[in-house]
Coordinates of C-alpha atoms and ligand atoms in Angstrom, one line a residue:
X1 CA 4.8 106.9 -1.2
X2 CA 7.6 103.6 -1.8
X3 CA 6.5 102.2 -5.2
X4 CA 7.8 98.9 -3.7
X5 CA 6.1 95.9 -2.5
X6 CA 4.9 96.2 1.1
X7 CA 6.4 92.5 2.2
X8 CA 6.7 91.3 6.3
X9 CA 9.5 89.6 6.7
X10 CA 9.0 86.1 6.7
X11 CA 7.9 86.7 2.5
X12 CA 11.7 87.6 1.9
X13 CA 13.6 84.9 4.2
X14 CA 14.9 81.8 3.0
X15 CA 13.5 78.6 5.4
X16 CA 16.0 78.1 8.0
X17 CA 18.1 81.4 7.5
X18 CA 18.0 84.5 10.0
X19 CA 15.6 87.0 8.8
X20 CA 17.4 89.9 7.3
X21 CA 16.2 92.2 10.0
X22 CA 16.0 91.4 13.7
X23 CA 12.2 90.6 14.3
X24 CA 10.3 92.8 16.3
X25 CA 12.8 95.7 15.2
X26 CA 11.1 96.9 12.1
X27 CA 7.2 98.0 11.9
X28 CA 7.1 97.0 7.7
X29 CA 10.0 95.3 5.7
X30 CA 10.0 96.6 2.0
X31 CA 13.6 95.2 0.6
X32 CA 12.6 93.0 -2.3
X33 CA 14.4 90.0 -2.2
X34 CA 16.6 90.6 -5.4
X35 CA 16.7 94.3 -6.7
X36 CA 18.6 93.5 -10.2
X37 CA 22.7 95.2 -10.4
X38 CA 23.4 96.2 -14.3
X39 CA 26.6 94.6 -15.0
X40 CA 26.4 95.8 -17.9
X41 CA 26.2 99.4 -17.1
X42 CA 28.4 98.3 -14.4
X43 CA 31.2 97.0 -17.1
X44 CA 31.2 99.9 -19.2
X45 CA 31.2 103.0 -16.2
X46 CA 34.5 100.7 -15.5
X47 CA 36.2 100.6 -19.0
X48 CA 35.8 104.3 -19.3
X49 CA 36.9 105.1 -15.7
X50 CA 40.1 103.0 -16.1
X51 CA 40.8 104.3 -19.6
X52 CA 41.7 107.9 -17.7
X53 CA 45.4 107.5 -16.8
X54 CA 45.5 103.8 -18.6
X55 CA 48.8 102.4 -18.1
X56 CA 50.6 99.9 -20.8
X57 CA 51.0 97.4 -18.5
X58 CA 46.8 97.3 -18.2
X59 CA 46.8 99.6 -15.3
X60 CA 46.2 103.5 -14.3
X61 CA 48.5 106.2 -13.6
X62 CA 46.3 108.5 -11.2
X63 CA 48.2 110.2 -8.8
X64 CA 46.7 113.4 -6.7
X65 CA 46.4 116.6 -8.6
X66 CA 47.5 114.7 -11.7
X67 CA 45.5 115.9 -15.2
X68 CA 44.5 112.2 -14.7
X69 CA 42.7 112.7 -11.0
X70 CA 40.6 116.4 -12.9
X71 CA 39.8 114.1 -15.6
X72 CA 38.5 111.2 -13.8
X73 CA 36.7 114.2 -11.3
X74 CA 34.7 116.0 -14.6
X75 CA 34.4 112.1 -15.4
X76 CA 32.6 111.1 -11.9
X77 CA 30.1 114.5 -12.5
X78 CA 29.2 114.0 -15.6
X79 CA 27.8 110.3 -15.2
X80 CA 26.3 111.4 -11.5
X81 CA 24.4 114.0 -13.3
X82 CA 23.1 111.8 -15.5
X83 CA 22.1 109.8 -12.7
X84 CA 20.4 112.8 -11.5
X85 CA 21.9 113.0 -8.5
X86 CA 22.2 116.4 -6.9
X87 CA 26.1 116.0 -6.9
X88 CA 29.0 118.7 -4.7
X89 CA 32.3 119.3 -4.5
X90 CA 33.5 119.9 -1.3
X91 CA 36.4 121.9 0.0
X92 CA 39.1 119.6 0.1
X93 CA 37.9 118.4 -3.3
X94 CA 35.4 115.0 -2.5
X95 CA 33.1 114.4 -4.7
X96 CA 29.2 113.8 -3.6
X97 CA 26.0 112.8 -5.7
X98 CA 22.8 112.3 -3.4
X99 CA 19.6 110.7 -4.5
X100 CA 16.9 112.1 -2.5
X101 CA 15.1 110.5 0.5
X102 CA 11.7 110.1 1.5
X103 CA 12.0 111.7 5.0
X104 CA 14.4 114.0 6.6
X105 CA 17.2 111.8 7.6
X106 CA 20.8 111.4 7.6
X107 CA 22.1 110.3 4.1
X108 CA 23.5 106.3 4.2
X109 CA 26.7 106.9 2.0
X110 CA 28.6 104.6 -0.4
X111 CA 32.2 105.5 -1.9
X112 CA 35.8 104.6 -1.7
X113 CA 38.5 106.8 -3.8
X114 CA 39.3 107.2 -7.1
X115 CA 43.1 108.4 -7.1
X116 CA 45.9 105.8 -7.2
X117 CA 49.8 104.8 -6.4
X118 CA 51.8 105.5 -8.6
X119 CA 51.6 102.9 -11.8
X120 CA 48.9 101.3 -9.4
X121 CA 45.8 98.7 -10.7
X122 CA 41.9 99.8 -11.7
X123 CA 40.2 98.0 -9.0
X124 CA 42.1 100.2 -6.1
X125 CA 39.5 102.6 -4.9
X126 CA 37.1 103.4 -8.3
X127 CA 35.5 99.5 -8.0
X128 CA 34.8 101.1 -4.9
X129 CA 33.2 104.2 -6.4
X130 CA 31.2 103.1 -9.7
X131 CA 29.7 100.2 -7.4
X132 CA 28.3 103.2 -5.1
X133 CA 26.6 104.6 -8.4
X134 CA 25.9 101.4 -9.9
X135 CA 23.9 100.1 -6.8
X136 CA 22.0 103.5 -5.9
X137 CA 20.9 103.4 -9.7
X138 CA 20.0 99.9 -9.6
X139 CA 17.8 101.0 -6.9
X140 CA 16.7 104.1 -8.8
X141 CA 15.7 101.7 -11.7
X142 CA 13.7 98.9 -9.5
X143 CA 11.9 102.2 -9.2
X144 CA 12.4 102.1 -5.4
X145 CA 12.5 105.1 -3.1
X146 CA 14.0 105.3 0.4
X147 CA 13.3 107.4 3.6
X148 CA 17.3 108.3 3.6
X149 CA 18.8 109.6 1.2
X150 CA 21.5 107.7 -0.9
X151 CA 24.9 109.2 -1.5
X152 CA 27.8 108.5 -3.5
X153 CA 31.5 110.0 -2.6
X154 CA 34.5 109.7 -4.0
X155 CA 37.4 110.8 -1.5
X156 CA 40.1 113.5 -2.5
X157 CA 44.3 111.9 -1.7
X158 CA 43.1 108.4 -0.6
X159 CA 46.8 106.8 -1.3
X160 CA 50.4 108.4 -0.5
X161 CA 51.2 111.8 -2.1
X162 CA 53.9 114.3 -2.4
X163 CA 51.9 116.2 0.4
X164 CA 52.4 113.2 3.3
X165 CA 48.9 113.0 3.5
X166 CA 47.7 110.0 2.8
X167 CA 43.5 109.4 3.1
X168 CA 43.5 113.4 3.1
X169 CA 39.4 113.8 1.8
X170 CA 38.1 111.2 4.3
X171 CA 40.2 112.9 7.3
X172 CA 39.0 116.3 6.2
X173 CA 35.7 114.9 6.5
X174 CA 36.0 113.5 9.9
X175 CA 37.8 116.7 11.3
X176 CA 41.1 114.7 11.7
X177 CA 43.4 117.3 10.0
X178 CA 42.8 121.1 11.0
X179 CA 42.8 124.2 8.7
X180 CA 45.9 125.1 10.2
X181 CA 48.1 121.6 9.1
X182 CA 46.1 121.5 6.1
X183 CA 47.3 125.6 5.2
X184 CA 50.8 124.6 6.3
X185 CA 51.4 121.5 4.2
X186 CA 53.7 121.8 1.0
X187 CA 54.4 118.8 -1.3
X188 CA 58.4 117.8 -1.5
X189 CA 58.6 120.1 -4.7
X190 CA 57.1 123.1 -2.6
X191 CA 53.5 123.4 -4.0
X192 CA 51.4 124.7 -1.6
X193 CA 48.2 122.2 -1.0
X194 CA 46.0 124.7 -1.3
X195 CA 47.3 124.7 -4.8
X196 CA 46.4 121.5 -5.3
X197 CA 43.4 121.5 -3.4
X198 CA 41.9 124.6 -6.0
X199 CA 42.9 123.0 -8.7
X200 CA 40.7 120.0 -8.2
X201 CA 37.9 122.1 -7.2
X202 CA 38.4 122.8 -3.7
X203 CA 39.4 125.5 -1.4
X204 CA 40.9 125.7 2.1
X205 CA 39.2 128.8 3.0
X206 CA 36.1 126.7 3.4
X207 CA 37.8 123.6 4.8
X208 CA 35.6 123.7 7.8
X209 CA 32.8 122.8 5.8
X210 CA 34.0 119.9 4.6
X211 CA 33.0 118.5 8.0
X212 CA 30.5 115.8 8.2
X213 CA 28.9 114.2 11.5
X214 CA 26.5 111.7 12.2
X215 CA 23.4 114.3 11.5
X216 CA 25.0 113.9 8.5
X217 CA 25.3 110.5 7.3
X218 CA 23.7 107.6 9.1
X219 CA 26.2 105.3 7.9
X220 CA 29.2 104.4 5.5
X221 CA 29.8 102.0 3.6
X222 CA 33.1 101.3 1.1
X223 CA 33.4 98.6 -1.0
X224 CA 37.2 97.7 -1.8
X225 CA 39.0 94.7 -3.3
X226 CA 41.0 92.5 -0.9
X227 CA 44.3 93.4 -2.0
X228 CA 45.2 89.6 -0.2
X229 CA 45.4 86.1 -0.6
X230 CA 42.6 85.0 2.1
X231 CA 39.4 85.2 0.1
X232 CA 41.1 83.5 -2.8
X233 CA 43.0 81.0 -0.3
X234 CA 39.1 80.2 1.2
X235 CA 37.1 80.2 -2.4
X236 CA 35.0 82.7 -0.9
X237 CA 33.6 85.3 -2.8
X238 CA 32.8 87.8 -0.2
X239 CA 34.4 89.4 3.1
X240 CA 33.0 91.2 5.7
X241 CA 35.7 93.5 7.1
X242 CA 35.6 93.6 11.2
X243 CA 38.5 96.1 11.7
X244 CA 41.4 98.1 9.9
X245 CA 44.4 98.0 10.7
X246 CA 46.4 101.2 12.6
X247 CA 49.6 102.3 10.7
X248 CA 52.5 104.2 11.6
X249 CA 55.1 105.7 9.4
X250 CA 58.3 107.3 10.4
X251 CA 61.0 108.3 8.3
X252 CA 64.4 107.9 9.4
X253 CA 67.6 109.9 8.1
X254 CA 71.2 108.4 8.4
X255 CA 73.8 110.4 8.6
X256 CA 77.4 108.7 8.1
X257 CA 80.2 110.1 6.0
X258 CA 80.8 110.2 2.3
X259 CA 84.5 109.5 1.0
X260 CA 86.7 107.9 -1.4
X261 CA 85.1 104.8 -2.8
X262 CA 88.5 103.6 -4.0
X263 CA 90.9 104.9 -0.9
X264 CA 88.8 104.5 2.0
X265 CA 89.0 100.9 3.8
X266 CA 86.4 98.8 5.1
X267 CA 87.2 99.8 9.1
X268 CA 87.3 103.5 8.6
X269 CA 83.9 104.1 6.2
X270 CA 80.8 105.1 7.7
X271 CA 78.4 104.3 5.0
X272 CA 74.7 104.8 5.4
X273 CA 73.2 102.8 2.9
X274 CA 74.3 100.1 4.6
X275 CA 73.3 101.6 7.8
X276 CA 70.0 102.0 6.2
X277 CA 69.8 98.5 4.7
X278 CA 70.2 97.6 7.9
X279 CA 67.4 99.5 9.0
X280 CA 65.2 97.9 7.0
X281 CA 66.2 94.3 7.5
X282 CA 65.9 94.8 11.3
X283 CA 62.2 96.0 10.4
X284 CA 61.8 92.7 8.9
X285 CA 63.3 91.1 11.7
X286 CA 60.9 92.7 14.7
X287 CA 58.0 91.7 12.6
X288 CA 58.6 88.4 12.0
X289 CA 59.9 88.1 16.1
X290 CA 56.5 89.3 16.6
X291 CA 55.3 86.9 14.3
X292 CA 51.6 87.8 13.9
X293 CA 49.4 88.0 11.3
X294 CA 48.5 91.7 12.0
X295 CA 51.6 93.0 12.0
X296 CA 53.7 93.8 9.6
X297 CA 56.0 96.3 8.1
X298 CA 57.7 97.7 5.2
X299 CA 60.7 100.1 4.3
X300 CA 58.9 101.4 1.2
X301 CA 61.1 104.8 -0.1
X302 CA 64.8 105.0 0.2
X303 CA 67.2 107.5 -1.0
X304 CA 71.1 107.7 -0.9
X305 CA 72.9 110.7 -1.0
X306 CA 75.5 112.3 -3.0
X307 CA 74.2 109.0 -4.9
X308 CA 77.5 108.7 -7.4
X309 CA 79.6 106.0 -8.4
X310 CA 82.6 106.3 -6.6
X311 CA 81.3 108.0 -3.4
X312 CA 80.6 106.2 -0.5
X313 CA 77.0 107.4 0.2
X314 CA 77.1 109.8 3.4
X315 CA 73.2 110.3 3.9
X316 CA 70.4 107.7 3.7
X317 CA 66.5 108.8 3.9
X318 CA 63.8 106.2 4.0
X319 CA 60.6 106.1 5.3
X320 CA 59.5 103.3 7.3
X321 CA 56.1 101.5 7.7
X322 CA 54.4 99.4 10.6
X323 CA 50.8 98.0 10.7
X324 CA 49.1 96.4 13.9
X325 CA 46.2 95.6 14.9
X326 CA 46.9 96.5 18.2
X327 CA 48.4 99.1 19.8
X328 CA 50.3 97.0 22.6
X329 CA 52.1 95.1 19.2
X330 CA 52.8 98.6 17.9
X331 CA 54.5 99.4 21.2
X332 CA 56.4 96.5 21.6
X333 CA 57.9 96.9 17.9
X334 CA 59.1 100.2 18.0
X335 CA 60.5 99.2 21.6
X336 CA 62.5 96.3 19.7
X337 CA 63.0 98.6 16.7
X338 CA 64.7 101.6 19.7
X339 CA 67.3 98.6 20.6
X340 CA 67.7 97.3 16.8
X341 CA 68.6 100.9 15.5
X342 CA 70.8 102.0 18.5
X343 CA 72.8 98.9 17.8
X344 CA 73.2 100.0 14.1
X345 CA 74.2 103.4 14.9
X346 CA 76.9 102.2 17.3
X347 CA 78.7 99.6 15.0
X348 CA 78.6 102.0 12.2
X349 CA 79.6 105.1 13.6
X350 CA 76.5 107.0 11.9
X351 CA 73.7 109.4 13.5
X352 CA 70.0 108.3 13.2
X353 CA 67.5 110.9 13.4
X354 CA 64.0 109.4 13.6
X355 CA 60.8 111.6 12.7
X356 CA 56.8 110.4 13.2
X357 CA 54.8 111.0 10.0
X358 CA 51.8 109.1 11.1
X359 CA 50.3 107.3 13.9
X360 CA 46.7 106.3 13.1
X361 CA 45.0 103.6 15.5
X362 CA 43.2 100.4 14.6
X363 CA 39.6 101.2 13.6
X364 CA 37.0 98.4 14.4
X365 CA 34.3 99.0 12.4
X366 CA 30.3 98.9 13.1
X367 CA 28.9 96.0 14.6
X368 CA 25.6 96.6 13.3
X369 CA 26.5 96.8 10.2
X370 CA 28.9 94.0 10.1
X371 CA 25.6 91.8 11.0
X372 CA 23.6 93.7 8.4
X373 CA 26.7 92.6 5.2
X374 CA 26.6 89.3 6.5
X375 CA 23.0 89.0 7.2
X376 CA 22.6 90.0 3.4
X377 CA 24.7 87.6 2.4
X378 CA 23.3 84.9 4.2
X379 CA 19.8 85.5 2.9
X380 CA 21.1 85.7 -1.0
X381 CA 22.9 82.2 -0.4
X382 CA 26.4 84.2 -0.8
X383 CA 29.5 83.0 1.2
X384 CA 31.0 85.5 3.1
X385 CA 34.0 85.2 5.5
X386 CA 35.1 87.9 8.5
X387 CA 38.5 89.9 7.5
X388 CA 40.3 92.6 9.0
X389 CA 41.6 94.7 6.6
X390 CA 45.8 95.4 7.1
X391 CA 45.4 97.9 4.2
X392 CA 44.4 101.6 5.0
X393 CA 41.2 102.6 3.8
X394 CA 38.7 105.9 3.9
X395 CA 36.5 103.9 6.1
X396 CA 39.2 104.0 8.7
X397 CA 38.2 108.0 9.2
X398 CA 34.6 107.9 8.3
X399 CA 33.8 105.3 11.5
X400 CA 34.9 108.0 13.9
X401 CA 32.2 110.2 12.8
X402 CA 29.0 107.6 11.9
X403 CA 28.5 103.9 11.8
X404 CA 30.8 102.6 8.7
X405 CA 31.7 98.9 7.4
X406 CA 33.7 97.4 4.5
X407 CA 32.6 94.3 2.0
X408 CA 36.2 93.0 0.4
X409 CA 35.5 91.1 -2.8
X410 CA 38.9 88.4 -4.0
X411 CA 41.9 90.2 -5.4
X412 CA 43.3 87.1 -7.9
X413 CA 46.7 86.2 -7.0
X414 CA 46.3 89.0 -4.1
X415 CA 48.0 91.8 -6.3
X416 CA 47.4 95.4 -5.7
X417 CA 49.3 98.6 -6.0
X418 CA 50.1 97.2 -8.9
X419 CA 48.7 97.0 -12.5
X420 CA 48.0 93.3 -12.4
X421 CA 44.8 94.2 -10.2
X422 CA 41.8 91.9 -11.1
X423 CA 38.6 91.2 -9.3
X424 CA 36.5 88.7 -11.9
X425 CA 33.3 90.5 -12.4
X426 CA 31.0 87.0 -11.4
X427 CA 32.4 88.5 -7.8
X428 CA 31.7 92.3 -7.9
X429 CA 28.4 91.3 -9.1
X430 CA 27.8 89.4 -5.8
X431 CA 29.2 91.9 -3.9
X432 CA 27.0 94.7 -5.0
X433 CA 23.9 92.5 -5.0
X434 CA 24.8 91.9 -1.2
X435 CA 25.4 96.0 -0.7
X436 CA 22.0 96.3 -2.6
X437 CA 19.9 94.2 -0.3
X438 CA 22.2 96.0 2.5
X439 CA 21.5 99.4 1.8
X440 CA 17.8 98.5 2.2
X441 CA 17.4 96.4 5.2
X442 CA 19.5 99.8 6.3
X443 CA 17.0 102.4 4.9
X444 CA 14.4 100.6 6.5
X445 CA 15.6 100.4 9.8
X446 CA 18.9 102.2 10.8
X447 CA 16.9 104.8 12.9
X448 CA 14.6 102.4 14.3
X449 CA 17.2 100.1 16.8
X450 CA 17.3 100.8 20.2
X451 CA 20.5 100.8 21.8
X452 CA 22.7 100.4 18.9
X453 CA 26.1 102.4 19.0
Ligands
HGY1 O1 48.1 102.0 1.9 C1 47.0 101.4 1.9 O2 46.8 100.5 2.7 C2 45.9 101.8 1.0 O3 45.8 101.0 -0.1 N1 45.9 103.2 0.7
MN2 MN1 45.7 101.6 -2.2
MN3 MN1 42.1 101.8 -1.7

């Protein structure tokens, strides 16, 4: 039996506001109006997370598989046990920590990830992951149960790594990646990922388990800083994410010819460097002919060889990035990006062999709980603003198994990836207030709407 208040819905809603739950949709409302979020408890979880892998420059260093990533792993157990959450490690290495609920339904589950770029900021991914704890034990201490129960995860490989997977737990979870890729995969360096996967507690035999569906969870939801300039830009504290982004990577090796640096003239070289700046200025170019807001693209690794002083460098490598919102825009790019290349190849005299690493589709994300975020927000007098996210994110994967959403809080100065990351705390506060009173208006009647897909 809930310890909490029994309450109807008008008790809770401010005059003039929409109620937090659709009327006639719910038999009983029992979220309290403000359940209180430790920001203190909050504040310290974050100091000790972000002094595993502390950078000097005042951010982390957590790369996949790292000594950092196990440490921050034993970390993220030990403070869910406390919790006393019955916590897992599943086969591709996610981390879980359930509360118990009430009656036998699909958990509703909070997390983000807790790995990082290289010499990357705090707030990437772990904000994500202590607010999941921070809010399911602000809920434990308001000494409030629910009928689902509450779940934290932290995803396994969220960010690029040596193995060219990229959001590697949350697609494991979803079923997006199948034992026999995942068995086949070897980093650059040739470590096997089931290496990896082992040594963060994980194990490919059992990869199949890793699955989750919607019997599962009833719902996701991932907290995750901006990493933009609109929230700041608008002075609003909160955004309410309606879609992510699909991204595409190819990578693209050049093949010209190395010679003589000092002896070979400017007519007769066949230099791929420059063939691969070119490259990635005519990426630039085709997104900014596009000229939309959702897309956009990046030449983010590059290497040159024989790579020595006086030798005109005869191979280029780079990987290239594009991220639409639509498919139709990623079409037309890589139709303009065909002509832009072939073009290069012919005025240089050089061979361009193109391969596709990834092509992962915009994600809209649930309606329902789109409206339930904002609806929070509304009803605890917090602005909010709609966003689509053009940053990846484990959400992406989780909303093609069960219902999932986003809250972004303000990135200042709209840095990430980088170890200036800062979200002031005034805003994560909000944020998790606004997931609190979510979470609850969820509990109480996720399984109870008719018609909502
Ligand atoms: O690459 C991304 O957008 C994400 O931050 N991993
Ligand atoms: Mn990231
Ligand atoms: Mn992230």
């Amino acid at each position: 039996m809930s310890k909490v208040l029994l309450t109807n819905v008008a008790a809770v809603v401010k005059k003039g506001a929409r109620p937090l739950l659709k009327r006639g949709a719910i038999r009983q409302m029992k979220t309290p109006a403000v359940v209180p979020f430790d920001a203190n408890l909050f504040s310290a979880w974050f100091e000790s997370l972000s002094a595993i892998g502390a950078t000097p420059e005042g951010g982390v260093n957590r790369p996949f598989g790292s000594k950092e990533d196990r440490q921050v792993r034993a970390w993220l157990l030990q403070v869910a046990n406390q919790e006393r959450l019955t916590t897992s490690v599943d086969a591709i290495g996610n981390i879980w920590g359930t509360r118990a609920g009430t009656e036998p339904l699909p958990a509703i589950v909070i997390g983000s990830h807790h790995d990082s770029v290289p010499y990357g900021g705090r707030f990437d991914g772990p904000l994500g992951v202590l607010i999941a704890l921070s809010v399911i034990a602000a809920i434990t201490k308001a000494g409030i149960s629910t009928r689902h129960p509450l779940t934290f995860v932290s995803f396994t490989a969220e960010e690029p790594n040596p193995f060219g997977l990229s959001t590697l737990g949350s697609r494991t979870v979803a079923g997006r990646l199948t034992p026999d890729v995942l068995w086949q995969t070897q980093s650059s360096d040739g470590t096997v990922l089931q290496d990896a996967v082992r040594a963060v507690g994980g194990d490919l035999n059992q990869v199949l388990q890793a699955r989750r569906s919607d019997q599962d969870i009833a719902a996701f939801l991932e907290l995750h800083i901006e990493q933009g300039l609109r929230l700041i830009r608008s002075s609003t504290p909160i955004g309410v994410v309606t879609g992510i982004c699909g991204i595409y990577r190819e990578r693209v090796v050049i093949t010209g010819q190395a010679n003589h640096a000092g002896t070979t003239l400017l007519p007769d070289r066949h230099d791929a460097l420059l063939a691969g700046a070119q490259v990635a200025l005519a990426v630039e170019s085709a997104v900014a002919a596009l000229g939309k807001d959702d897309v956009i693209g990046t030449v983010g690794t590059f290497r040159i060889e024989p790579g020595a002083i006086n030798v005109i460098p005869g191979m280029c490598e780079l990987v290239l990035e594009l991220r639409t919102g639509h498919r139709e825009d990623l079409d037309a790019l890589r139709a303009d990006l065909d002509a832009r290349f072939a073009a290069i190849a012919q005025s240089r005299g050089i061979t361009l062999v193109r391969s596709v690493l990834l092509d992962q589709a915009a994600q809209p994300l649930d309606a329902f709980l789109q409206e339930t975020l904002q609806t929070s927000a509304r009803n605890l007098d917090i602005p909010y603003r709609d966003l689509f996210s053009m940053a990846g994110h484990d959400a992406t994967h989780m909303a093609s198994l069960t219902r999932a959403a986003m809250l972004f809080v303000p990135s200042v100065g709209g840095k990430s990836h980088c170890p200036e990351e800062f979200t002031p705390l005034e805003d994560i506060c909000r944020a998790a207030q606004v997931l609190i009173h979510s979470v609850l208006a969820l509990d109480e009647n996720l399984d109870r709407q008719d018609g909502i897909s």
